[in-house]
């Protein structure tokens, strides 16, 4: 179960935050596979703590030997035992903490993997409503908080809690009155912990939200710097950034004051407890109930509790901060597991997980790219869109009961003015986005993939292509890890990119991406199309995949796209109407509705919306003849 995040003054609908109960359940799920490691590490730490508790009685024994005026030789055995205790405790503590640390790192890795996997599957419109800053804050700040807690707080907390419990037991063994005296500090410590926890959880959650709003504002200001300067909005944006920074700083100062008050109350508890133990020791020694050494051991036991008790209570600071961060991470993973639309849940055949965007594909074996493909002939529809509607929030409809059928091997071009809903429909067909209502069946369903199709049922290529850091060969193998060098060359040749790829300094071994050889937009798009060829999907969806190229590169990219789509079912959001000319059928969207559908020639001569678009587009240029 999750709850909505507090919405800052950005107007964004932040991603949800998991409830405490759901967060605890998620934590148990993360730990469950490594219960054996957890129990082993805990058992070793118990042994190390028990051995360490022998130090105080041995020191008390030394005090009694000196107080009784015994020979110096009597000190040999206690001193040797102290050395042995130190060695054994050190070794066992190191072994136990190592196992606990390994447990923590395993849990942390599992958490990161799940968060990244689920975050990549979040609906695009949900991320747009939340803004990039909220997700960025969770990926960076919250993951760092949890990691810090796992690496430092978890081992220390385990050792501290064990030390507290076993030391109190040792006090009771000396004399139960020592334990009763020590327990006088507990009410103050419990009240301190309750006072702190009641304030900390809300405060740290609000602090994370404020940091997310601050990052969102910075991202918007930096990302839109050209527009900000063009409209002379520097002062307004600076003030907004400063205001959200002040709010984040205010929460930070409140957390500092909270911690200072927390420490002050702990010192009071220490004074009360130690004074009570010393007074009890004085009366017990005077009455002959215990020796001076025993009273000394009791005082040392309580003094040794300062570190573990303070560590355990202080670690509440890290625990509360980490709990707030973990709740925000679990909120994202739970959101990714839940269907986004309230109504019109897609049927099982609709592609959801496992329909990668090129650049982030799954591993899968596909047919060799060098094998010529033939158009698939079948009476069974490859894709059926039935009464699909979509809205980006209340009052923001984009699609209205769109119905569309793509036959196997058919190439359909989506055209329309900006804002008509083309990209939204493309993402829904690709399975990247869920519709608000209606259903989509496609090659993702069981038994619905056309014969001869690869294991990737749907692949989406957009105009925003990411070139991953690594060699060109590694970037290509993201689509098909088992591809041979011959497969890579064949895929590049298919999209007419082999010449420039081989001309790179190290050929396919050239490092590209951040810090590597820079690929211009046209070549980056050809790389994405080559990945599509390697993935070999039954259905390819191109969302203005040639838009990033200039006029000179557009024709090259269109040839590359046409070659990549040869033999497979395709839905193409046409940036240039030459793509519509090459398609088997053109579908015209207008205000989220299908208003025309048919071959290019037929629609051009029908004097309808498509004819108007064609005249407007071709009026300022001479359309290149299409073969």
Coordinates of C-alpha atoms in Angstrom, one line a residue:
X1 CA 0.0 0.0 0.0
X2 CA 1.3 3.4 -0.8
X3 CA 0.2 7.0 -0.1
X4 CA 0.5 10.0 -2.2
X5 CA 3.5 12.2 -1.6
X6 CA 3.0 15.8 -0.4
X7 CA 2.7 17.9 -3.4
X8 CA 5.1 20.9 -3.4
X9 CA 4.3 24.2 -5.1
X10 CA 5.6 22.9 -8.4
X11 CA 2.2 21.7 -9.5
X12 CA 3.6 18.2 -10.0
X13 CA 1.9 15.1 -8.8
X14 CA 4.8 13.4 -7.0
X15 CA 5.3 9.7 -7.0
X16 CA 3.8 7.8 -4.1
X17 CA 5.4 6.9 -0.8
X18 CA 4.8 3.5 0.8
X19 CA 3.2 3.2 4.2
X20 CA 5.3 2.0 7.1
X21 CA 3.6 -1.4 7.1
X22 CA 4.3 -1.9 3.3
X23 CA 7.9 -0.7 3.8
X24 CA 8.5 -3.3 6.5
X25 CA 6.9 -6.0 4.3
X26 CA 9.2 -5.1 1.4
X27 CA 12.2 -5.2 3.7
X28 CA 11.3 -8.7 4.9
X29 CA 11.0 -9.7 1.3
X30 CA 14.5 -8.4 0.6
X31 CA 16.0 -10.2 3.5
X32 CA 14.2 -13.5 3.1
X33 CA 16.5 -15.1 0.5
X34 CA 19.5 -14.6 2.9
X35 CA 18.0 -15.7 6.2
X36 CA 20.8 -18.2 6.8
X37 CA 23.5 -15.6 6.4
X38 CA 21.6 -13.3 8.8
X39 CA 21.3 -15.9 11.5
X40 CA 24.9 -17.0 11.2
X41 CA 26.2 -13.4 11.5
X42 CA 23.9 -12.7 14.4
X43 CA 25.0 -15.9 16.2
X44 CA 28.7 -15.0 15.8
X45 CA 28.0 -11.5 17.1
X46 CA 26.2 -12.9 20.2
X47 CA 29.3 -15.1 20.9
X48 CA 31.6 -12.1 20.5
X49 CA 29.5 -10.0 22.9
X50 CA 29.3 -12.7 25.5
X51 CA 33.1 -13.0 25.4
X52 CA 33.5 -9.3 25.7
X53 CA 31.3 -9.2 28.9
X54 CA 34.1 -11.1 30.7
X55 CA 36.2 -7.9 30.7
X56 CA 34.3 -6.2 33.6
X57 CA 34.4 -9.1 36.0
X58 CA 38.1 -9.6 35.3
X59 CA 38.8 -5.9 36.1
X60 CA 36.7 -6.3 39.2
X61 CA 38.8 -9.3 40.2
X62 CA 42.0 -7.2 39.8
X63 CA 40.4 -4.5 42.0
X64 CA 39.7 -7.1 44.7
X65 CA 43.2 -8.5 44.5
X66 CA 44.7 -5.0 45.0
X67 CA 42.2 -4.0 47.8
X68 CA 42.9 -7.2 49.7
X69 CA 46.7 -6.6 49.4
X70 CA 47.4 -9.9 47.8
X71 CA 50.7 -10.8 46.1
X72 CA 51.4 -9.3 42.6
X73 CA 51.6 -12.8 41.1
X74 CA 47.9 -13.2 41.7
X75 CA 47.3 -10.6 38.9
X76 CA 48.9 -12.8 36.2
X77 CA 45.9 -15.0 35.5
X78 CA 43.3 -12.1 35.2
X79 CA 45.7 -10.1 33.0
X80 CA 46.3 -13.1 30.7
X81 CA 42.6 -13.8 30.5
X82 CA 42.0 -10.1 29.6
X83 CA 44.4 -10.4 26.7
X84 CA 42.7 -13.7 25.6
X85 CA 39.3 -12.1 25.8
X86 CA 40.5 -9.1 23.7
X87 CA 41.9 -11.4 21.0
X88 CA 38.9 -13.7 20.8
X89 CA 36.4 -10.9 20.9
X90 CA 38.2 -9.0 18.2
X91 CA 38.3 -12.0 15.9
X92 CA 34.7 -13.0 16.4
X93 CA 33.5 -9.5 16.1
X94 CA 35.3 -9.0 12.8
X95 CA 33.9 -12.3 11.5
X96 CA 30.3 -11.4 12.6
X97 CA 30.4 -7.9 11.2
X98 CA 31.8 -9.2 8.0
X99 CA 28.8 -11.5 7.6
X100 CA 26.4 -8.7 8.5
X101 CA 28.1 -6.3 6.1
X102 CA 27.8 -9.0 3.3
X103 CA 24.1 -9.4 4.2
X104 CA 23.7 -5.6 3.9
X105 CA 25.4 -5.3 0.6
X106 CA 23.4 -8.2 -0.8
X107 CA 20.1 -6.5 0.3
X108 CA 21.3 -3.2 -1.1
X109 CA 22.1 -4.7 -4.5
X110 CA 18.8 -6.5 -4.6
X111 CA 17.0 -3.2 -3.7
X112 CA 18.8 -1.3 -6.4
X113 CA 18.1 -3.9 -9.1
X114 CA 14.4 -3.9 -8.3
X115 CA 14.1 -0.2 -8.1
X116 CA 15.9 0.3 -11.5
X117 CA 13.9 -2.5 -13.1
X118 CA 10.6 -1.1 -11.9
X119 CA 11.5 2.6 -12.5
X120 CA 12.2 1.8 -16.2
X121 CA 8.7 0.3 -16.4
X122 CA 6.8 3.3 -15.0
X123 CA 4.2 4.7 -17.3
X124 CA 5.5 7.6 -19.2
X125 CA 2.6 9.9 -18.4
X126 CA 3.0 9.2 -14.7
X127 CA 6.6 10.3 -14.8
X128 CA 5.6 13.4 -16.7
X129 CA 3.1 14.3 -14.0
X130 CA 5.7 13.8 -11.2
X131 CA 8.5 15.6 -13.0
X132 CA 12.1 14.4 -13.4
X133 CA 13.3 15.9 -10.1
X134 CA 11.2 13.6 -7.9
X135 CA 12.6 10.4 -9.5
X136 CA 16.1 11.9 -9.7
X137 CA 16.0 12.6 -5.9
X138 CA 14.9 9.1 -5.2
X139 CA 17.6 7.5 -7.5
X140 CA 20.4 9.6 -5.9
X141 CA 19.6 10.9 -2.4
X142 CA 17.2 8.2 -1.2
X143 CA 19.3 5.3 -2.5
X144 CA 22.4 6.9 -0.9
X145 CA 20.6 7.2 2.4
X146 CA 19.6 3.6 2.4
X147 CA 23.1 2.5 1.3
X148 CA 24.7 4.5 4.1
X149 CA 22.4 2.9 6.6
X150 CA 23.0 -0.6 5.3
X151 CA 26.8 -0.2 5.3
X152 CA 27.2 1.5 8.7
X153 CA 24.0 1.5 10.7
X154 CA 23.0 -2.1 10.2
X155 CA 26.2 -3.7 11.6
X156 CA 26.5 -1.2 14.4
X157 CA 22.8 -1.5 15.4
X158 CA 23.1 -5.3 15.5
X159 CA 26.1 -5.2 17.8
X160 CA 24.7 -2.4 20.0
X161 CA 21.4 -4.1 20.6
X162 CA 23.1 -7.4 21.5
X163 CA 25.5 -5.5 23.9
X164 CA 22.7 -3.8 25.6
X165 CA 20.6 -6.9 26.3
X166 CA 23.6 -9.1 27.4
X167 CA 25.1 -6.4 29.6
X168 CA 21.8 -5.9 31.4
X169 CA 21.7 -9.7 31.9
X170 CA 25.3 -9.5 33.3
X171 CA 24.2 -6.8 35.8
X172 CA 21.4 -9.0 37.0
X173 CA 23.9 -11.8 37.6
X174 CA 26.1 -9.6 39.7
X175 CA 23.1 -8.4 41.8
X176 CA 19.6 -7.7 40.7
X177 CA 19.7 -4.4 42.5
X178 CA 22.4 -3.2 40.2
X179 CA 20.0 -3.9 37.3
X180 CA 17.2 -2.1 39.0
X181 CA 19.4 1.0 39.5
X182 CA 20.5 0.9 35.9
X183 CA 16.9 0.7 34.7
X184 CA 16.2 4.1 36.2
X185 CA 17.7 5.6 33.0
X186 CA 15.4 3.6 30.7
X187 CA 12.2 5.8 31.1
X188 CA 14.2 8.9 30.1
X189 CA 15.7 7.0 27.2
X190 CA 12.4 5.7 26.0
X191 CA 10.7 9.1 26.3
X192 CA 13.7 10.5 24.3
X193 CA 13.4 7.9 21.6
X194 CA 9.6 8.4 21.4
X195 CA 10.0 12.2 21.2
X196 CA 12.6 11.8 18.5
X197 CA 10.8 9.2 16.4
X198 CA 7.5 11.1 16.4
X199 CA 9.2 14.1 14.9
X200 CA 11.9 12.6 12.8
X201 CA 9.9 10.4 10.4
X202 CA 7.7 13.2 9.2
X203 CA 10.5 15.7 9.2
X204 CA 12.8 13.5 7.1
X205 CA 10.0 12.6 4.6
X206 CA 9.2 16.3 4.2
X207 CA 12.9 17.0 3.7
X208 CA 13.2 14.4 0.9
X209 CA 10.2 16.0 -0.8
X210 CA 11.7 19.5 -0.5
X211 CA 15.0 18.2 -1.9
X212 CA 13.0 16.7 -4.8
X213 CA 11.2 20.0 -5.5
X214 CA 14.6 21.8 -5.4
X215 CA 16.1 19.4 -8.0
X216 CA 13.0 19.7 -10.2
X217 CA 13.3 23.4 -10.2
X218 CA 17.0 23.3 -11.0
X219 CA 16.4 20.8 -13.9
X220 CA 13.6 22.9 -15.3
X221 CA 15.7 26.1 -15.1
X222 CA 18.8 24.6 -16.6
X223 CA 17.0 22.5 -19.2
X224 CA 15.0 25.6 -20.4
X225 CA 17.9 28.1 -20.1
X226 CA 17.5 29.3 -23.6
X227 CA 13.8 30.0 -23.2
X228 CA 14.4 31.6 -19.8
X229 CA 17.0 34.0 -21.2
X230 CA 14.9 34.6 -24.3
X231 CA 11.9 35.8 -22.3
X232 CA 14.1 37.6 -19.7
X233 CA 12.8 35.3 -16.9
X234 CA 16.2 34.9 -15.2
X235 CA 15.1 36.8 -12.1
X236 CA 11.9 34.9 -11.6
X237 CA 13.6 31.5 -12.0
X238 CA 16.4 32.5 -9.7
X239 CA 13.9 33.5 -7.1
X240 CA 12.0 30.2 -7.5
X241 CA 15.2 28.2 -7.1
X242 CA 16.3 30.3 -4.1
X243 CA 12.9 29.8 -2.5
X244 CA 12.9 26.1 -2.9
X245 CA 16.6 26.0 -1.7
X246 CA 15.6 28.0 1.4
X247 CA 12.8 25.5 2.1
X248 CA 15.3 22.6 1.8
X249 CA 17.8 24.4 4.1
X250 CA 15.0 25.1 6.6
X251 CA 14.2 21.4 6.8
X252 CA 17.9 20.6 7.2
X253 CA 18.2 23.1 10.2
X254 CA 15.1 21.7 11.8
X255 CA 16.7 18.2 11.6
X256 CA 19.9 19.5 13.2
X257 CA 18.0 21.1 16.1
X258 CA 16.1 17.8 16.5
X259 CA 19.4 15.9 16.8
X260 CA 20.8 18.4 19.3
X261 CA 17.8 18.0 21.5
X262 CA 18.0 14.3 21.2
X263 CA 21.6 14.2 22.4
X264 CA 20.9 16.5 25.3
X265 CA 18.2 14.2 26.7
X266 CA 20.5 11.2 26.3
X267 CA 23.1 12.8 28.5
X268 CA 20.5 13.3 31.3
X269 CA 19.6 9.6 31.1
X270 CA 23.3 8.6 31.4
X271 CA 23.8 10.8 34.5
X272 CA 20.7 9.4 36.2
X273 CA 21.7 5.7 35.5
X274 CA 25.3 6.0 36.5
X275 CA 24.5 7.9 39.7
X276 CA 22.0 5.2 40.6
X277 CA 24.4 2.4 40.0
X278 CA 27.2 4.1 42.1
X279 CA 24.9 4.8 45.0
X280 CA 23.6 1.2 44.9
X281 CA 27.2 -0.1 44.9
X282 CA 28.1 2.2 47.8
X283 CA 25.2 0.8 49.9
X284 CA 25.8 -2.8 48.9
X285 CA 29.6 -2.7 49.7
X286 CA 28.9 -1.0 53.0
X287 CA 26.4 -3.7 54.0
X288 CA 28.9 -6.4 52.8
X289 CA 26.5 -7.7 50.2
X290 CA 29.1 -7.4 47.4
X291 CA 32.8 -6.8 47.2
X292 CA 34.4 -3.6 45.9
X293 CA 35.4 -5.4 42.8
X294 CA 31.8 -6.5 42.1
X295 CA 30.6 -2.9 42.6
X296 CA 33.4 -1.8 40.3
X297 CA 32.3 -4.3 37.7
X298 CA 28.7 -3.1 37.9
X299 CA 29.8 0.5 37.4
X300 CA 31.9 -0.5 34.5
X301 CA 29.1 -2.5 33.0
X302 CA 26.8 0.5 33.1
X303 CA 29.5 2.7 31.8
X304 CA 30.0 0.3 28.9
X305 CA 26.4 0.7 28.1
X306 CA 26.9 4.4 27.2
X307 CA 28.4 3.5 23.8
X308 CA 25.8 0.9 22.7
X309 CA 22.8 2.7 24.1
X310 CA 23.8 6.0 22.6
X311 CA 24.8 4.3 19.3
X312 CA 21.4 2.5 19.1
X313 CA 19.5 5.6 19.9
X314 CA 21.6 7.8 17.6
X315 CA 21.2 5.2 14.9
X316 CA 17.5 6.0 15.1
X317 CA 18.5 9.2 13.2
X318 CA 20.0 7.1 10.4
X319 CA 17.2 4.5 10.7
X320 CA 14.5 7.2 10.4
X321 CA 16.2 8.8 7.4
X322 CA 16.8 5.5 5.7
X323 CA 13.2 4.4 6.5
X324 CA 11.9 7.6 4.8
X325 CA 14.2 6.9 1.8
X326 CA 13.2 3.3 1.6
X327 CA 9.5 4.2 1.8
X328 CA 10.0 6.4 -1.2
X329 CA 11.8 3.7 -3.2
X330 CA 9.2 1.1 -2.3
X331 CA 6.5 3.6 -3.4
X332 CA 8.0 3.6 -6.9
X333 CA 8.4 -0.2 -7.1
X334 CA 4.8 -0.7 -6.0
X335 CA 3.6 1.9 -8.5
X336 CA 5.3 0.0 -11.3
X337 CA 3.6 -3.2 -10.2
X338 CA 0.1 -1.7 -10.2
X339 CA -1.9 -1.0 -13.4
X340 CA -2.0 2.7 -14.1
X341 CA -5.5 3.0 -15.6
X342 CA -8.6 2.8 -13.3
X343 CA -10.8 1.4 -16.0
X344 CA -10.4 -0.5 -19.3
X345 CA -7.5 -2.7 -18.1
X346 CA -5.7 -4.1 -21.1
X347 CA -6.2 -7.7 -22.0
X348 CA -3.5 -10.3 -21.4
X349 CA -2.4 -10.0 -25.0
X350 CA -1.3 -6.4 -24.5
X351 CA 2.4 -5.9 -24.4
X352 CA 3.6 -4.7 -21.0
X353 CA 6.9 -5.9 -19.5
X354 CA 9.4 -7.2 -21.9
X355 CA 8.7 -4.8 -24.8
X356 CA 11.9 -2.9 -24.7
X357 CA 12.7 0.5 -26.3
X358 CA 15.7 0.2 -28.6
X359 CA 18.6 1.1 -26.5
X360 CA 17.2 -0.7 -23.5
X361 CA 16.2 -4.1 -24.9
X362 CA 16.2 -7.5 -23.2
X363 CA 18.5 -10.3 -24.1
X364 CA 17.0 -12.6 -26.8
X365 CA 18.0 -14.6 -29.7
X366 CA 16.8 -13.5 -33.1
X367 CA 17.1 -14.7 -36.6
X368 CA 20.4 -13.6 -38.3
X369 CA 20.1 -10.2 -39.7
X370 CA 21.7 -11.2 -42.9
X371 CA 18.8 -13.4 -43.9
X372 CA 16.4 -11.6 -46.3
X373 CA 13.0 -11.2 -44.8
X374 CA 9.7 -11.7 -46.6
X375 CA 6.4 -10.0 -45.9
X376 CA 4.3 -12.1 -43.6
X377 CA 1.0 -13.3 -45.1
X378 CA -1.7 -14.3 -42.6
X379 CA -5.4 -13.7 -42.1
X380 CA -4.8 -13.2 -38.4
X381 CA -4.4 -9.5 -37.4
X382 CA -1.0 -8.7 -35.9
X383 CA -2.2 -5.7 -33.9
X384 CA -5.7 -4.8 -32.9
X385 CA -6.5 -1.5 -31.1
X386 CA -10.0 -1.4 -29.8
X387 CA -11.7 1.7 -28.5
X388 CA -8.6 3.0 -26.9
X389 CA -8.8 6.3 -25.0
X390 CA -6.1 8.1 -23.0
X391 CA -5.9 11.2 -20.8
X392 CA -2.9 12.7 -19.1
X393 CA -4.9 13.5 -16.0
X394 CA -8.5 14.8 -15.5
X395 CA -9.7 17.1 -18.3
X396 CA -6.7 16.3 -20.5
X397 CA -7.9 13.8 -23.0
X398 CA -5.5 12.9 -25.8
X399 CA -7.2 9.9 -27.5
X400 CA -10.9 9.2 -27.9
X401 CA -12.0 5.6 -28.6
X402 CA -9.4 4.9 -31.3
X403 CA -9.8 1.6 -33.1
X404 CA -7.1 0.4 -35.5
X405 CA -6.0 -2.9 -37.0
X406 CA -2.6 -3.7 -38.4
X407 CA -2.4 -6.8 -40.6
X408 CA 0.8 -9.0 -40.4
X409 CA 3.6 -7.4 -42.4
X410 CA 1.6 -4.2 -43.0
X411 CA 3.2 -0.8 -42.7
X412 CA 0.9 1.9 -41.3
X413 CA 1.8 5.5 -41.2
X414 CA 0.3 7.8 -38.5
X415 CA 0.0 11.4 -39.6
X416 CA -1.7 14.4 -38.1
X417 CA -0.9 17.9 -36.7
X418 CA 1.1 18.4 -33.6
X419 CA -1.0 17.3 -30.5
X420 CA -3.2 15.0 -32.4
X421 CA -2.2 12.0 -30.2
X422 CA 0.2 10.2 -32.6
X423 CA 3.0 9.6 -30.1
X424 CA 0.6 8.6 -27.4
X425 CA -1.0 6.0 -29.6
X426 CA 2.4 4.7 -30.7
X427 CA 3.6 4.3 -27.1
X428 CA 0.4 2.5 -26.2
X429 CA 0.7 0.1 -29.1
X430 CA 4.3 -0.5 -28.1
X431 CA 3.3 -1.3 -24.6
X432 CA 5.3 1.5 -23.1
X433 CA 2.2 3.3 -21.9
X434 CA -1.2 1.9 -20.6
X435 CA -4.4 3.3 -22.1
X436 CA -7.0 4.9 -19.8
X437 CA -9.6 2.7 -21.5
X438 CA -9.8 0.2 -24.3
X439 CA -7.6 -2.8 -25.2
X440 CA -4.6 -3.5 -27.4
X441 CA -3.7 -7.0 -28.6
X442 CA -0.4 -7.5 -30.3
X443 CA 2.4 -10.0 -30.8
X444 CA 3.0 -9.9 -27.1
X445 CA 0.2 -12.3 -26.4
X446 CA 0.7 -16.1 -26.2
X447 CA 0.6 -17.7 -29.6
X448 CA 0.1 -14.4 -31.3
X449 CA 3.5 -13.7 -32.7
X450 CA 3.7 -14.3 -36.4
X451 CA 5.8 -17.2 -37.6
X452 CA 9.4 -16.4 -38.1
X453 CA 9.4 -13.4 -35.8
X454 CA 12.1 -12.9 -33.3
X455 CA 11.7 -13.2 -29.5
X456 CA 11.2 -9.5 -29.0
X457 CA 7.5 -9.1 -29.9
X458 CA 7.5 -5.3 -29.9
X459 CA 10.4 -2.7 -30.2
X460 CA 9.9 1.0 -30.1
X461 CA 12.4 3.5 -31.7
X462 CA 11.8 7.2 -30.9
X463 CA 13.6 10.3 -32.1
X464 CA 15.4 10.5 -28.7
X465 CA 18.0 7.9 -29.0
X466 CA 20.6 7.2 -26.3
X467 CA 24.1 6.0 -27.2
X468 CA 25.4 4.0 -24.2
X469 CA 29.0 4.4 -23.1
X470 CA 31.0 1.5 -24.4
X471 CA 32.2 0.1 -27.7
X472 CA 30.0 0.3 -30.8
X473 CA 29.8 -3.5 -30.7
X474 CA 28.6 -3.5 -27.1
X475 CA 26.0 -0.9 -27.9
X476 CA 24.7 -3.0 -30.7
X477 CA 24.7 -6.2 -28.6
X478 CA 22.3 -4.6 -26.1
X479 CA 19.6 -5.8 -28.5
X480 CA 21.0 -9.3 -28.9
X481 CA 23.9 -10.2 -26.5
X482 CA 24.7 -13.4 -28.4
X483 CA 25.1 -11.7 -31.8
X484 CA 28.4 -12.5 -33.6
X485 CA 30.5 -9.9 -35.3
X486 CA 29.0 -11.1 -38.6
X487 CA 25.5 -10.4 -37.3
X488 CA 26.6 -6.9 -36.2
X489 CA 28.1 -6.2 -39.6
X490 CA 25.0 -7.5 -41.3
X491 CA 22.7 -5.3 -39.2
X492 CA 24.7 -2.2 -39.9
X493 CA 24.8 -3.0 -43.6
X494 CA 21.0 -3.4 -43.6
X495 CA 20.5 0.1 -42.3
X496 CA 23.3 1.5 -44.6
X497 CA 25.6 2.3 -41.6
X498 CA 28.4 -0.2 -42.2
X499 CA 30.7 2.2 -44.1
X500 CA 30.9 4.9 -41.5
X501 CA 31.1 2.3 -38.7
X502 CA 34.1 0.6 -40.2
X503 CA 35.7 4.0 -40.8
X504 CA 35.7 4.8 -37.1
X505 CA 39.2 4.8 -35.5
X506 CA 38.8 1.3 -34.1
X507 CA 35.8 0.1 -36.2
X508 CA 33.2 -1.7 -34.1
X509 CA 35.7 -1.5 -31.1
X510 CA 35.5 2.3 -31.0
X511 CA 34.2 3.7 -27.7
X512 CA 31.0 5.7 -28.2
X513 CA 28.7 7.5 -25.9
X514 CA 29.7 9.8 -23.0
X515 CA 33.4 10.5 -23.1
X516 CA 33.8 8.5 -26.3
X517 CA 33.5 9.1 -30.0
X518 CA 30.6 11.4 -30.7
X519 CA 27.9 10.2 -33.1
X520 CA 25.8 12.8 -34.8
X521 CA 22.0 12.4 -34.5
X522 CA 21.6 10.7 -37.9
X523 CA 24.3 8.1 -37.0
X524 CA 22.8 7.6 -33.6
X525 CA 19.5 6.9 -35.2
X526 CA 21.0 4.4 -37.6
X527 CA 22.6 2.7 -34.6
X528 CA 19.1 2.4 -33.0
X529 CA 17.7 1.0 -36.2
X530 CA 20.5 -1.5 -36.4
X531 CA 19.6 -2.6 -32.8
X532 CA 16.0 -3.1 -34.1
X533 CA 17.3 -5.3 -36.9
X534 CA 19.2 -7.4 -34.3
X535 CA 16.3 -7.6 -31.9
X536 CA 14.1 -8.8 -34.9
X537 CA 10.7 -8.0 -33.4
X538 CA 7.4 -9.1 -34.8
X539 CA 6.1 -5.5 -34.5
X540 CA 8.2 -2.3 -34.9
X541 CA 6.9 1.1 -33.8
X542 CA 8.8 4.2 -35.0
X543 CA 7.9 7.5 -33.4
X544 CA 9.3 10.2 -35.6
X545 CA 12.6 8.2 -35.7
X546 CA 14.0 10.3 -38.6
X547 CA 13.1 13.7 -37.1
X548 CA 16.5 14.4 -35.6
X549 CA 18.2 14.4 -39.0
X550 CA 18.4 17.5 -41.1
X551 CA 17.0 17.6 -44.6
X552 CA 20.2 16.1 -46.1
X553 CA 20.2 13.2 -43.7
X554 CA 16.4 12.6 -43.7
X555 CA 16.4 10.7 -47.0
X556 CA 19.3 8.5 -45.7
X557 CA 17.5 7.8 -42.5
X558 CA 14.2 7.0 -44.3
X559 CA 16.1 4.5 -46.5
X560 CA 17.6 3.0 -43.3
X561 CA 14.2 2.8 -41.6
X562 CA 12.5 1.2 -44.6
X563 CA 15.2 -1.4 -44.7
X564 CA 15.0 -2.1 -41.0
X565 CA 11.2 -2.5 -41.3
X566 CA 11.2 -4.8 -44.3
X567 CA 9.3 -7.9 -43.7
X568 CA 7.8 -7.0 -40.3
X569 CA 4.6 -5.3 -39.2
X570 CA 5.3 -1.6 -38.5
X571 CA 3.5 1.5 -37.1
X572 CA 5.3 4.6 -38.1
X573 CA 4.6 8.1 -36.7
X574 CA 5.5 10.0 -39.9
X575 CA 7.6 13.2 -39.4
X576 CA 7.8 13.6 -43.1
X577 CA 5.0 12.7 -45.5
X578 CA 7.4 10.8 -47.7
X579 CA 7.1 8.1 -45.1
X580 CA 3.4 8.1 -45.6
X581 CA 3.9 7.7 -49.3
X582 CA 6.0 4.5 -48.7
X583 CA 3.5 3.0 -46.2
X584 CA 0.8 0.5 -47.2
X585 CA -1.8 2.5 -45.4
X586 CA -2.1 6.0 -43.9
X587 CA -4.1 6.7 -40.8
X588 CA -4.9 10.3 -40.0
X589 CA -5.4 11.4 -36.4
X590 CA -7.1 14.7 -35.6
X591 CA -7.8 15.7 -32.0
X592 CA -7.3 12.2 -30.8
X593 CA -9.6 10.6 -33.3
X594 CA -9.1 8.6 -36.5
X595 CA -10.6 10.7 -39.2
X596 CA -9.2 9.0 -42.3
X597 CA -7.6 5.7 -43.2
X598 CA -6.4 4.4 -46.6
X599 CA -3.5 4.3 -49.1
X600 CA -1.7 7.5 -49.8
X601 CA -2.9 8.0 -53.4
X602 CA -6.5 7.4 -52.4
X603 CA -6.4 9.9 -49.5
X604 CA -4.5 12.4 -51.5
X605 CA -7.2 12.5 -54.1
X606 CA -10.1 12.4 -51.6
X607 CA -9.7 16.1 -50.8
X608 CA -10.0 15.4 -47.0
X609 CA -7.8 16.1 -44.0
X610 CA -4.9 14.1 -45.4
X611 CA -5.1 16.0 -48.8
X612 CA -4.9 19.3 -46.9
X613 CA -1.8 18.0 -45.0
X614 CA -0.2 16.9 -48.2
X615 CA -0.8 20.2 -50.0
X616 CA 0.6 22.1 -47.0
X617 CA 3.6 19.9 -46.7
X618 CA 4.4 19.6 -50.4
X619 CA 3.7 23.2 -51.2
X620 CA 7.0 24.4 -49.8
X621 CA 9.1 21.6 -51.2
X622 CA 9.3 19.2 -54.2
X623 CA 8.6 15.8 -52.8
X624 CA 11.3 13.4 -53.8
X625 CA 9.9 10.7 -56.1
X626 CA 9.5 7.4 -54.3
X627 CA 10.4 4.2 -56.0

